[in-house]
Amino acid sequence: MSLTSAAGGLRGPNDDLGAADPVDRVLNLLTLNTVRFHQLSLRNRVVLSQLPLCATVLFLLAVSALFHPLLLADRLFMTGVILTGFLLVLCFATPWSRLPFPSFLIIPLLDFVPIGLIREGADNTLVGLGLLTVFPVIWLTASGLFRRTAIVLSFAATLAMVWVPVFASGSPIAPQDLSSPLLLPFMALAIANTVSVMTRSMMEQQALVESQGERLEALLQASGRRERLLNTIVNAVDVGVLAVDEEGRDILQNRKQDKLQQAALPVGKPAALETEWLVFNPDGVTPVPPERRPRARAVNGETFSDQLVWVGDSAGRRVLSTSARPLKDAEGIREGAVVTYNDVTELVTANNAKDDFVANVTHELRTPLTSILGYVELLSMTDGVAPHVEDGLNVIGRNSDRLLSLVDSLLTAVAPASGIQPTRADLAGTIKESVAANRPRTQEAGIAVNVDVPEHLPATFDPGRISQVLDNLLSNAVKFSPDGGSITVAAALSDGLVVCEVADEGIGMNAEEAKEIFTRFFRSSAARKAAIPGIGIGLAIAKQIVEDHGGTITCRTSPGKGTSMVFTLPADGAVD
């Protein structure tokens, strides 16, 4: 054992013992042992560094007692053995921690003295005892202190050990007397240089390990902080959050999601399987198939927003708006998904209450309006009505008709008709009839209407309902074209769909407003500023009618460049 770490300050116990390079593995093992050695007290380290030499000398003493008893009578041999033991006692007795740190290096330097005495005393009996110098040489150079000086001292001390007896003999000194023992000093020099290089490499390796350990510790701390922050955030939001991996296993789930899942469990089954949870479609009656539930859709890689589901039994039922987004790694490969569950029960309840209120109010308005219209018509049929009275009755009739139309629209918006009556009809004819019906309004506004439809365009649809859609779109096109211009109505067959477009050159709207255009009671800022009449339910009704036919309706618009409303109908009339 050596004092490799005594000056190197080796503190980190983390090493990669599985390095691919054999040299690295040896260095890592040496580093690990050095770290453990460094954890001992300085006195124990000095003693352990001296023990290999003492154990070898003790072995030599035992061999001599058994096979070469005459050596025990040799004064130089026994003096070297006694000095070796004395140096071990000195290692125990010296308070090294109170002395300057490099002071322990005096021990390996003193070791050359008993080694020289043992070698000189037993050189004719036991050969190769000069190799005992390997122990102090390794100790000096492996300490990491004064590297060049340690190499020079190792060579010089070994040289002195082999030359001092030559000079002390008193005999004439020949060149061969000085050159014959030079092999040992040069071996000591080579060993010292090799050990010094390996020690330096090992200490650099240890420094790298310490640096990597510090970086790893910093990364672990940062990761822990991010994990705690993430947990705090997801548990602070009033939205259920669920993260799953690509196999559907839970990664993260906050407390809000725990509560929502409890609401979905069947009564009396606190540990029911997910397939047994009570999850229903927006009608609150039809169960959602397991493969169409939000979690299953997210695991299958779908991205969606605002899927409404009802969960729980009738007593504690909740309405959830769910959304899902995929989790991807740095290379864009999907590795899971995040699903959010927003409890919108109160919002849906309030919206239903609003619809009920509007429906009740508008229903109550129909009776007096019908009565007013009836009496206006009756008074108009009376003979001898003064012209100014007849004009007043006409004004009352027109405004009552308009008010009744608004009431009917409100009723349709909050409680749309439950079904359509599709039949095989000519959409081109329906379009032309709607354009003709709106001609007085377009002529009054100074707007030209261009009709681009084929002679016949057969499809399966409800002519009355689609006429209502066309009337609504044409009415909006006229209202939002205050400066005249033109309106284009086009229709054609495309990819199994009948596509109809109503485009104007009016004021248009921005992209954010276009997203809300089909929302009930929504009105754009431009419409409000221009005081264009309306309550914002016509397009919501049109959307409902088109979707009831199995079609879609979209809006393309930009401020100052007009608006294009496009709806599609299945050409084969496949209506659910």
PDB file of N, CA and C in Angstrom, residues 480 509-510 512-525 527-528 534-540:
ATOM      1  N   PHE A 480     -72.976  42.391 -44.469  1.00  0.00           N
ATOM      2  CA  PHE A 480     -71.574  42.700 -44.257  1.00  0.00           C
ATOM      3  C   PHE A 480     -70.892  43.234 -45.508  1.00  0.00           C
ATOM      4  N   MET A 509     -63.185  39.686 -41.417  1.00  0.00           N
ATOM      5  CA  MET A 509     -62.836  39.664 -39.991  1.00  0.00           C
ATOM      6  C   MET A 509     -61.471  39.007 -39.847  1.00  0.00           C
ATOM      7  N   ASN A 510     -60.896  39.103 -38.639  1.00  0.00           N
ATOM      8  CA  ASN A 510     -59.573  38.509 -38.416  1.00  0.00           C
ATOM      9  C   ASN A 510     -59.685  37.021 -38.093  1.00  0.00           C
ATOM     10  N   GLU A 512     -58.818  35.267 -35.462  1.00  0.00           N
ATOM     11  CA  GLU A 512     -59.333  34.898 -34.141  1.00  0.00           C
ATOM     12  C   GLU A 512     -60.856  34.946 -34.120  1.00  0.00           C
ATOM     13  N   GLU A 513     -61.427  35.958 -34.755  1.00  0.00           N
ATOM     14  CA  GLU A 513     -62.890  36.059 -34.792  1.00  0.00           C
ATOM     15  C   GLU A 513     -63.488  34.966 -35.674  1.00  0.00           C
ATOM     16  N   ALA A 514     -62.755  34.583 -36.728  1.00  0.00           N
ATOM     17  CA  ALA A 514     -63.266  33.543 -37.620  1.00  0.00           C
ATOM     18  C   ALA A 514     -63.423  32.212 -36.890  1.00  0.00           C
ATOM     19  N   LYS A 515     -62.561  31.973 -35.858  1.00  0.00           N
ATOM     20  CA  LYS A 515     -62.674  30.728 -35.096  1.00  0.00           C
ATOM     21  C   LYS A 515     -63.963  30.670 -34.294  1.00  0.00           C
ATOM     22  N   GLU A 516     -64.513  31.850 -33.944  1.00  0.00           N
ATOM     23  CA  GLU A 516     -65.709  31.898 -33.100  1.00  0.00           C
ATOM     24  C   GLU A 516     -66.982  32.166 -33.895  1.00  0.00           C
ATOM     25  N   ILE A 517     -66.886  32.191 -35.209  1.00  0.00           N
ATOM     26  CA  ILE A 517     -68.002  32.666 -36.022  1.00  0.00           C
ATOM     27  C   ILE A 517     -69.234  31.783 -35.899  1.00  0.00           C
ATOM     28  N   PHE A 518     -69.044  30.509 -35.604  1.00  0.00           N
ATOM     29  CA  PHE A 518     -70.188  29.597 -35.502  1.00  0.00           C
ATOM     30  C   PHE A 518     -70.672  29.429 -34.057  1.00  0.00           C
ATOM     31  N   THR A 519     -70.124  30.227 -33.146  1.00  0.00           N
ATOM     32  CA  THR A 519     -70.558  30.190 -31.749  1.00  0.00           C
ATOM     33  C   THR A 519     -71.834  31.012 -31.597  1.00  0.00           C
ATOM     34  N   ARG A 520     -72.768  30.478 -30.867  1.00  0.00           N
ATOM     35  CA  ARG A 520     -74.040  31.173 -30.691  1.00  0.00           C
ATOM     36  C   ARG A 520     -73.840  32.515 -29.991  1.00  0.00           C
ATOM     37  N   PHE A 521     -74.498  33.534 -30.533  1.00  0.00           N
ATOM     38  CA  PHE A 521     -74.520  34.897 -30.005  1.00  0.00           C
ATOM     39  C   PHE A 521     -73.179  35.616 -30.167  1.00  0.00           C
ATOM     40  N   PHE A 522     -72.303  35.066 -31.005  1.00  0.00           N
ATOM     41  CA  PHE A 522     -71.038  35.755 -31.251  1.00  0.00           C
ATOM     42  C   PHE A 522     -71.223  36.767 -32.366  1.00  0.00           C
ATOM     43  N   ARG A 523     -70.638  37.952 -32.164  1.00  0.00           N
ATOM     44  CA  ARG A 523     -70.639  38.988 -33.193  1.00  0.00           C
ATOM     45  C   ARG A 523     -69.238  39.585 -33.274  1.00  0.00           C
ATOM     46  N   SER A 524     -68.779  39.787 -34.501  1.00  0.00           N
ATOM     47  CA  SER A 524     -67.428  40.306 -34.680  1.00  0.00           C
ATOM     48  C   SER A 524     -67.361  41.771 -34.269  1.00  0.00           C
ATOM     49  N   SER A 525     -66.144  42.228 -33.993  1.00  0.00           N
ATOM     50  CA  SER A 525     -65.950  43.623 -33.594  1.00  0.00           C
ATOM     51  C   SER A 525     -66.348  44.572 -34.719  1.00  0.00           C
ATOM     52  N   ALA A 527     -68.681  44.100 -36.938  1.00  0.00           N
ATOM     53  CA  ALA A 527     -70.144  44.175 -36.991  1.00  0.00           C
ATOM     54  C   ALA A 527     -70.679  45.071 -35.900  1.00  0.00           C
ATOM     55  N   ARG A 528     -70.069  45.007 -34.720  1.00  0.00           N
ATOM     56  CA  ARG A 528     -70.527  45.856 -33.625  1.00  0.00           C
ATOM     57  C   ARG A 528     -70.224  47.318 -33.909  1.00  0.00           C
ATOM     58  N   GLY A 534     -78.404  42.228 -35.928  1.00  0.00           N
ATOM     59  CA  GLY A 534     -78.298  40.785 -35.789  1.00  0.00           C
ATOM     60  C   GLY A 534     -77.985  40.413 -34.347  1.00  0.00           C
ATOM     61  N   ILE A 535     -78.243  39.149 -34.015  1.00  0.00           N
ATOM     62  CA  ILE A 535     -77.966  38.696 -32.649  1.00  0.00           C
ATOM     63  C   ILE A 535     -76.954  37.553 -32.629  1.00  0.00           C
ATOM     64  N   GLY A 536     -76.429  37.159 -33.774  1.00  0.00           N
ATOM     65  CA  GLY A 536     -75.341  36.205 -33.814  1.00  0.00           C
ATOM     66  C   GLY A 536     -75.731  34.757 -33.629  1.00  0.00           C
ATOM     67  N   ILE A 537     -76.886  34.359 -34.150  1.00  0.00           N
ATOM     68  CA  ILE A 537     -77.267  32.952 -34.018  1.00  0.00           C
ATOM     69  C   ILE A 537     -77.505  32.286 -35.369  1.00  0.00           C
ATOM     70  N   GLY A 538     -77.532  33.073 -36.445  1.00  0.00           N
ATOM     71  CA  GLY A 538     -77.828  32.505 -37.755  1.00  0.00           C
ATOM     72  C   GLY A 538     -76.822  31.464 -38.194  1.00  0.00           C
ATOM     73  N   LEU A 539     -75.518  31.753 -38.036  1.00  0.00           N
ATOM     74  CA  LEU A 539     -74.502  30.810 -38.472  1.00  0.00           C
ATOM     75  C   LEU A 539     -74.450  29.564 -37.574  1.00  0.00           C
ATOM     76  N   ALA A 540     -74.768  29.726 -36.293  1.00  0.00           N
ATOM     77  CA  ALA A 540     -74.845  28.559 -35.412  1.00  0.00           C
ATOM     78  C   ALA A 540     -75.952  27.616 -35.875  1.00  0.00           C
TER      79      ALA A 540
END
